[in-house]
Coordinates of C-alpha atoms and ligand atoms in Angstrom, one line a residue:
M1 CA -25.4 -16.4 2.8
E2 CA -26.2 -18.6 0.1
A3 CA -24.8 -21.8 -0.5
E4 CA -24.5 -21.4 -4.1
G5 CA -21.0 -19.8 -3.9
L6 CA -19.2 -18.0 -6.5
V7 CA -18.4 -17.2 -10.2
E8 CA -14.8 -17.0 -10.2
I9 CA -13.2 -15.8 -13.7
A10 CA -9.7 -16.7 -14.5
V11 CA -7.3 -15.6 -17.0
E12 CA -3.8 -17.1 -17.0
V13 CA -1.5 -14.2 -18.3
D14 CA 1.9 -12.9 -18.4
G15 CA 3.8 -9.5 -17.5
E16 CA 1.6 -6.1 -19.1
A17 CA -1.2 -7.9 -20.2
A18 CA -1.9 -9.5 -16.0
E19 CA -1.9 -6.1 -15.1
A20 CA -4.1 -4.9 -17.7
V21 CA -6.6 -8.1 -16.0
A22 CA -6.1 -6.9 -12.9
E23 CA -7.0 -3.4 -13.3
L24 CA -9.8 -4.5 -15.8
F25 CA -10.9 -6.6 -12.9
N26 CA -10.4 -4.0 -10.0
R27 CA -12.3 -1.3 -12.2
Y28 CA -15.9 -3.7 -12.6
N29 CA -15.2 -6.0 -9.7
G30 CA -13.3 -3.8 -7.3
G31 CA -14.1 -1.3 -3.9
G32 CA -15.4 -5.0 -1.9
W33 CA -18.5 -6.7 -1.0
V34 CA -20.7 -3.7 -1.5
E35 CA -23.7 -4.4 -1.1
D36 CA -26.6 -3.0 -3.7
S37 CA -29.3 -2.3 -1.5
E38 CA -32.6 -1.8 -4.9
A39 CA -31.3 -5.3 -6.1
G40 CA -30.7 -7.0 -2.8
E41 CA -27.6 -8.8 -3.9
A42 CA -23.9 -8.3 -3.7
S43 CA -20.7 -8.3 -5.9
G44 CA -17.5 -7.1 -5.1
G45 CA -13.7 -8.8 -4.5
G46 CA -11.1 -6.9 -7.0
A47 CA -8.1 -8.7 -8.4
V48 CA -6.4 -11.9 -6.8
I49 CA -2.9 -12.5 -8.6
E50 CA -1.7 -16.2 -8.0
S51 CA 1.2 -17.9 -9.3
T52 CA 2.3 -21.6 -9.3
G53 CA 5.6 -23.2 -10.2
Y54 CA 8.3 -22.7 -7.9
D55 CA 10.2 -25.8 -6.5
D56 CA 11.3 -26.3 -2.9
F57 CA 13.7 -23.1 -2.6
G58 CA 11.3 -21.0 -3.5
D59 CA 12.9 -20.2 -7.4
P60 CA 10.1 -20.2 -10.1
V61 CA 10.7 -23.5 -12.4
D62 CA 11.5 -22.7 -16.2
G63 CA 8.7 -23.7 -18.1
E64 CA 6.0 -24.2 -14.8
Y65 CA 5.9 -21.0 -13.6
R66 CA 2.3 -19.6 -14.3
L67 CA 0.6 -16.5 -13.1
A68 CA -3.4 -16.5 -13.2
V69 CA -5.5 -13.4 -12.8
K70 CA -8.8 -13.9 -11.0
T71 CA -11.6 -12.5 -9.5
Y72 CA -14.9 -13.9 -7.8
L73 CA -18.7 -12.6 -8.1
K74 CA -21.3 -13.4 -6.0
P75 CA -24.2 -15.0 -8.2
G76 CA -27.3 -12.7 -8.5
R77 CA -28.9 -10.1 -11.5
R78 CA -25.7 -7.4 -10.0
G79 CA -22.9 -10.5 -10.5
Q80 CA -24.4 -11.0 -13.9
K81 CA -24.2 -7.4 -14.9
I82 CA -20.6 -7.2 -13.9
Q83 CA -19.8 -10.8 -15.2
R84 CA -21.0 -9.6 -18.4
Q85 CA -18.7 -6.1 -18.3
I86 CA -15.5 -8.1 -17.8
E87 CA -16.5 -10.4 -20.3
E88 CA -16.9 -7.4 -23.1
G89 CA -13.2 -6.0 -21.4
L90 CA -11.5 -9.0 -21.9
W91 CA -13.0 -9.6 -25.3
R92 CA -11.5 -5.6 -25.9
L93 CA -7.7 -6.5 -23.9
R94 CA -7.5 -9.5 -26.3
L95 CA -7.2 -7.5 -29.1
L96 CA -4.7 -5.9 -28.3
Y97 CA -3.0 -8.5 -25.9
P98 CA -2.3 -12.6 -27.4
M99 CA -4.4 -13.8 -24.2
P100 CA -6.4 -17.0 -23.4
E101 CA -10.1 -17.1 -23.2
P102 CA -11.3 -16.2 -19.5
V103 CA -12.3 -19.3 -17.7
T104 CA -15.5 -19.4 -15.9
R105 CA -16.5 -22.1 -13.0
T106 CA -18.5 -21.8 -9.8
V107 CA -16.7 -22.3 -6.9
K108 CA -17.3 -22.5 -2.7
E109 CA -17.3 -19.3 -1.0
E110 CA -14.7 -21.4 1.8
D111 CA -12.7 -22.8 -1.9
W112 CA -12.2 -19.2 -2.5
A113 CA -10.8 -17.7 0.8
H114 CA -8.3 -20.3 1.3
S115 CA -7.2 -21.1 -2.8
W116 CA -4.5 -19.0 -2.8
K117 CA -3.1 -20.6 0.3
R118 CA -2.3 -23.5 -1.3
H119 CA -0.2 -21.6 -3.7
Y120 CA 1.5 -20.3 -1.6
K121 CA 5.0 -21.7 0.2
P122 CA 8.0 -20.8 2.0
M123 CA 9.6 -19.1 -0.5
R124 CA 14.2 -17.8 -0.4
I125 CA 13.8 -14.3 -1.9
G126 CA 17.2 -12.1 -1.9
R127 CA 20.4 -13.4 -0.7
S128 CA 18.7 -14.2 3.5
V129 CA 15.5 -14.1 2.9
L130 CA 12.7 -16.7 3.5
L131 CA 9.2 -15.6 3.1
T132 CA 6.7 -18.0 5.0
P133 CA 2.8 -18.0 4.5
A134 CA 1.9 -18.2 8.7
W135 CA 0.9 -21.5 8.6
E136 CA 4.2 -23.0 7.6
D137 CA 6.8 -23.8 9.8
P138 CA 9.9 -23.4 7.8
D139 CA 13.1 -24.9 8.2
P140 CA 15.7 -21.7 8.0
K141 CA 19.3 -22.4 8.0
P142 CA 21.7 -19.7 9.7
G143 CA 21.8 -16.6 9.0
D144 CA 18.0 -16.5 7.0
V145 CA 15.4 -13.7 7.7
V146 CA 12.7 -15.6 8.7
V147 CA 9.4 -13.1 7.4
R148 CA 5.8 -14.4 8.8
L149 CA 2.8 -13.3 6.3
E150 CA -1.0 -14.2 6.2
P151 CA -1.4 -11.6 3.6
G152 CA -5.2 -11.9 3.1
M153 CA -6.1 -10.4 0.2
A154 CA -3.5 -7.1 0.2
F155 CA -0.6 -7.7 -2.5
G156 CA 2.7 -8.5 -1.7
T157 CA 2.9 -11.9 -0.5
G158 CA 6.2 -12.4 -2.2
L159 CA 4.7 -13.9 -5.2
H160 CA 5.5 -11.2 -7.5
P161 CA 8.6 -10.4 -8.9
T162 CA 8.4 -7.2 -8.2
T163 CA 8.6 -7.5 -4.7
R164 CA 11.2 -10.1 -4.8
L165 CA 13.0 -7.6 -7.0
C166 CA 12.6 -4.5 -3.6
V167 CA 13.7 -7.4 -1.5
A168 CA 16.9 -7.9 -2.7
A169 CA 17.1 -4.2 -3.1
L170 CA 16.9 -4.0 0.4
E171 CA 19.4 -6.3 1.3
D172 CA 21.6 -4.5 -0.9
Y173 CA 20.7 -0.7 1.1
V174 CA 18.7 -1.0 4.3
T175 CA 21.7 0.2 6.7
P176 CA 20.8 -0.8 11.0
G177 CA 19.7 2.0 12.8
E178 CA 19.1 3.9 9.6
A179 CA 15.1 5.0 8.9
L180 CA 13.2 3.3 5.9
L181 CA 10.0 4.7 4.0
D182 CA 7.8 2.5 2.1
V183 CA 5.1 3.3 0.0
G184 CA 2.5 1.5 -1.3
T185 CA 3.1 -1.3 2.0
G186 CA 0.5 -3.6 0.7
S187 CA 1.0 -6.9 3.0
G188 CA 3.6 -5.0 4.7
V189 CA 6.2 -7.4 3.2
L190 CA 8.6 -4.9 2.3
S191 CA 8.8 -2.7 5.5
I192 CA 9.3 -6.4 7.7
V193 CA 11.8 -7.1 5.7
G194 CA 13.8 -4.2 6.1
A195 CA 12.9 -4.1 9.9
K196 CA 14.2 -7.4 9.9
L197 CA 17.1 -6.4 8.4
G198 CA 17.5 -3.2 11.0
A199 CA 16.0 -0.9 9.0
L200 CA 14.6 1.7 12.5
P201 CA 12.3 3.3 12.4
V202 CA 10.2 1.9 9.3
M203 CA 7.4 3.9 8.3
A204 CA 4.4 2.1 5.8
T205 CA 1.8 4.2 3.8
D206 CA -0.9 2.8 1.5
I207 CA -3.6 4.1 0.3
D208 CA -6.3 1.3 1.0
P209 CA -7.5 0.4 4.9
L210 CA -7.1 -3.2 3.9
A211 CA -3.4 -3.2 3.5
V212 CA -2.7 -0.5 6.2
Q213 CA -5.0 -3.7 8.2
A214 CA -2.8 -6.6 7.1
A215 CA 0.6 -4.8 7.1
K216 CA -0.2 -3.9 11.0
D217 CA -1.6 -7.7 11.7
N218 CA 1.8 -9.0 9.8
A219 CA 4.2 -6.6 11.7
E220 CA 2.9 -8.1 15.2
R221 CA 3.1 -11.4 13.7
N222 CA 6.7 -10.8 13.1
G223 CA 7.2 -9.8 16.9
I224 CA 7.7 -6.0 15.3
A225 CA 6.2 -3.4 17.6
L226 CA 3.8 -0.6 16.2
S227 CA 5.7 2.0 17.5
G228 CA 7.3 5.2 16.4
E229 CA 10.8 4.2 17.8
S230 CA 10.2 0.8 15.4
M231 CA 7.5 0.7 13.0
T232 CA 4.3 2.7 11.8
V233 CA 1.6 1.8 9.5
E234 CA -0.8 4.8 8.4
L235 CA -3.3 5.4 5.8
G236 CA -2.1 7.5 3.1
S237 CA 0.6 7.7 0.4
V238 CA 3.6 9.8 0.7
P239 CA 3.7 11.1 4.0
A240 CA 3.6 15.6 4.7
G241 CA 6.5 17.2 6.7
Q242 CA 9.2 14.6 6.3
E243 CA 11.3 16.6 3.9
G244 CA 14.6 15.0 3.3
R245 CA 14.1 12.6 6.7
Y246 CA 14.9 9.1 5.0
P247 CA 17.9 7.6 3.7
L248 CA 16.0 4.7 2.0
M249 CA 12.8 4.5 0.9
A250 CA 10.9 1.7 -1.0
A251 CA 7.6 2.5 -3.4
N252 CA 6.5 -0.4 -5.4
I253 CA 3.7 0.6 -7.5
L254 CA 2.8 0.9 -11.3
A255 CA 5.5 2.9 -13.8
E256 CA 2.2 5.6 -14.3
V257 CA 1.6 5.8 -10.6
L258 CA 5.3 6.6 -9.4
V259 CA 5.4 8.9 -12.3
G260 CA 2.3 10.8 -11.3
L261 CA 3.9 10.7 -7.7
F262 CA 7.0 12.3 -8.7
E263 CA 5.0 14.7 -10.4
G264 CA 2.5 15.1 -7.2
A265 CA 0.4 14.6 -9.8
Y266 CA -2.8 13.2 -6.6
D267 CA -2.4 16.4 -4.7
N268 CA 0.5 14.5 -3.1
V269 CA 3.3 15.3 -1.5
P270 CA 6.2 14.9 -4.5
L271 CA 7.7 11.3 -4.1
A272 CA 10.9 12.5 -3.5
E273 CA 10.2 14.6 -0.9
P274 CA 10.9 12.3 2.1
V275 CA 14.2 11.0 0.5
A276 CA 17.7 12.5 2.2
A277 CA 20.3 14.2 0.7
G278 CA 22.7 11.3 -0.8
G279 CA 19.7 9.0 -0.3
R280 CA 18.7 5.8 -2.2
L281 CA 14.8 5.3 -3.6
I282 CA 14.1 1.8 -4.7
L283 CA 11.2 2.2 -7.2
S284 CA 9.3 -0.9 -8.7
G285 CA 5.9 -2.0 -10.3
I286 CA 7.9 -0.7 -13.6
L287 CA 7.3 -2.9 -16.6
E288 CA 10.9 -2.9 -18.6
E289 CA 9.7 -0.6 -21.5
K290 CA 8.1 2.3 -19.1
A291 CA 11.2 2.0 -17.2
E292 CA 12.9 5.3 -19.3
M293 CA 9.9 7.1 -18.7
V294 CA 10.1 6.6 -14.3
L295 CA 14.2 7.4 -15.3
M296 CA 12.7 10.7 -16.8
A297 CA 10.4 11.6 -13.8
A298 CA 13.2 10.7 -11.2
N299 CA 15.6 12.4 -13.0
R300 CA 13.7 16.1 -13.1
R301 CA 13.5 15.8 -8.9
G302 CA 17.3 15.5 -9.1
M303 CA 17.5 11.6 -8.2
R304 CA 19.7 9.4 -11.1
E305 CA 20.2 5.6 -11.0
V306 CA 22.5 3.8 -9.4
G307 CA 21.2 0.3 -9.5
R308 CA 18.6 -1.7 -11.7
G309 CA 17.1 -5.4 -11.1
Q310 CA 14.9 -7.3 -13.8
E311 CA 12.9 -10.4 -13.5
G312 CA 11.0 -11.5 -16.6
D313 CA 9.6 -8.2 -18.0
W314 CA 9.7 -6.4 -14.6
V315 CA 12.5 -4.1 -13.9
A316 CA 13.5 -2.4 -10.6
L317 CA 15.1 0.9 -10.2
V318 CA 17.6 2.4 -7.5
V319 CA 18.0 5.9 -8.1
R320 CA 19.9 8.3 -5.0
K321 CA 19.2 12.2 -4.7
D322 CA 21.9 14.2 -5.3
D323 CA 23.6 15.4 -2.1
G324 CA 24.4 19.0 -3.2
A325 CA 27.7 18.8 -2.4
Ligands
LIG1 N1 4.8 -3.1 -1.3 C1 3.7 -4.5 -1.3 C2 2.9 -4.3 -1.8 C3 2.9 -3.4 -3.0 S1 1.6 -3.5 -4.4 C4 5.1 -5.5 -2.5 O1 6.0 -4.8 -2.5 O2 5.0 -6.6 -2.7 C5 0.7 -1.8 -4.2 C6 0.3 -1.2 -2.6 O3 -0.2 0.2 -3.2 C7 -1.2 -1.2 -3.2 O4 -1.3 -2.2 -1.8 C8 -1.9 -0.3 -2.8 O5 -3.0 -0.3 -2.1 C9 -0.8 1.1 -2.9 N2 -1.2 1.9 -3.1 C10 -1.4 2.5 -5.0 N3 -1.4 4.1 -4.9 C11 -1.1 4.3 -4.2 C12 -0.2 5.7 -3.8 N4 -0.7 6.3 -4.7 N5 0.0 5.8 -2.6 C13 0.4 4.8 -1.6 N6 -0.5 3.9 -2.0 C14 -0.5 3.3 -3.3

């Protein structure tokens, strides 16, 4: 529309501070590109998380690994108002978390749409999964499980430690021919990895319609048919009417949300309900200090810890439902 470009606000942070900054960006600048008819201007976009500093094998390089949380604003009155709210919010967050000053600059709109691609390279995660951007041509080793993603703006490029922890857990727990449920699928990454490891059928859900579309597109890109027999993607959270159907389930959301989901706090079907007796639930998106809180919520629903992974400050838990024997 206008040639002035977009205002980028970027903060380089890690761990809990990154989560808080992303939450702030989503709060003030979320909800997509909102046309404001009165002001005749547009704003929107949410948080974009970018990480850099990987070697050719997709392993983070010590001292070079960086996480930047960014958001983009359209110029104009509305954009300026949001920018002020964000700057005030960041100022308050800096009282809680040590973090650098935000860096603000103007970028061209096309640069914004493509900027994340520069940082997104084929990446080996778990033992055998090679996550690769759809436009790259990786060189897989025999036995590699190649998963091609065009994540768009939906979370789940594999760049985030919480996703990598889940992929590693899927490698341990997927049984070919058994069903998998993925709540909060984002780009669809975990469902696609699960399907490629042999999970059948796979059901993915997300409350964000953009994620649902991205997950469907990514499934197709990986040659996975979207049908009840192989994989389905639905708008929503924990699906109803599926009690005890899934020997394996994954939810990479955030600790607080997971606890709420266990308790049915969002008027939702309780998180543990679809898990089969003796089945496992992979929980991720959990900062180390919040692991106990999530574990207690799982325990209250008859699920005990059987596995745990950690990368930096992030923890993934695997809990198992009592088999009632
Ligand atoms: N599974 C992907 C994406 C994780 S990001 C990965 O591992 O990389 C978390 C996703 O959960 C987001 O796409 C968000 O829209 C979704 N989400 C947040 N709250 C949710 C809820 N209550 N129920 C279902 N999905 C939710």
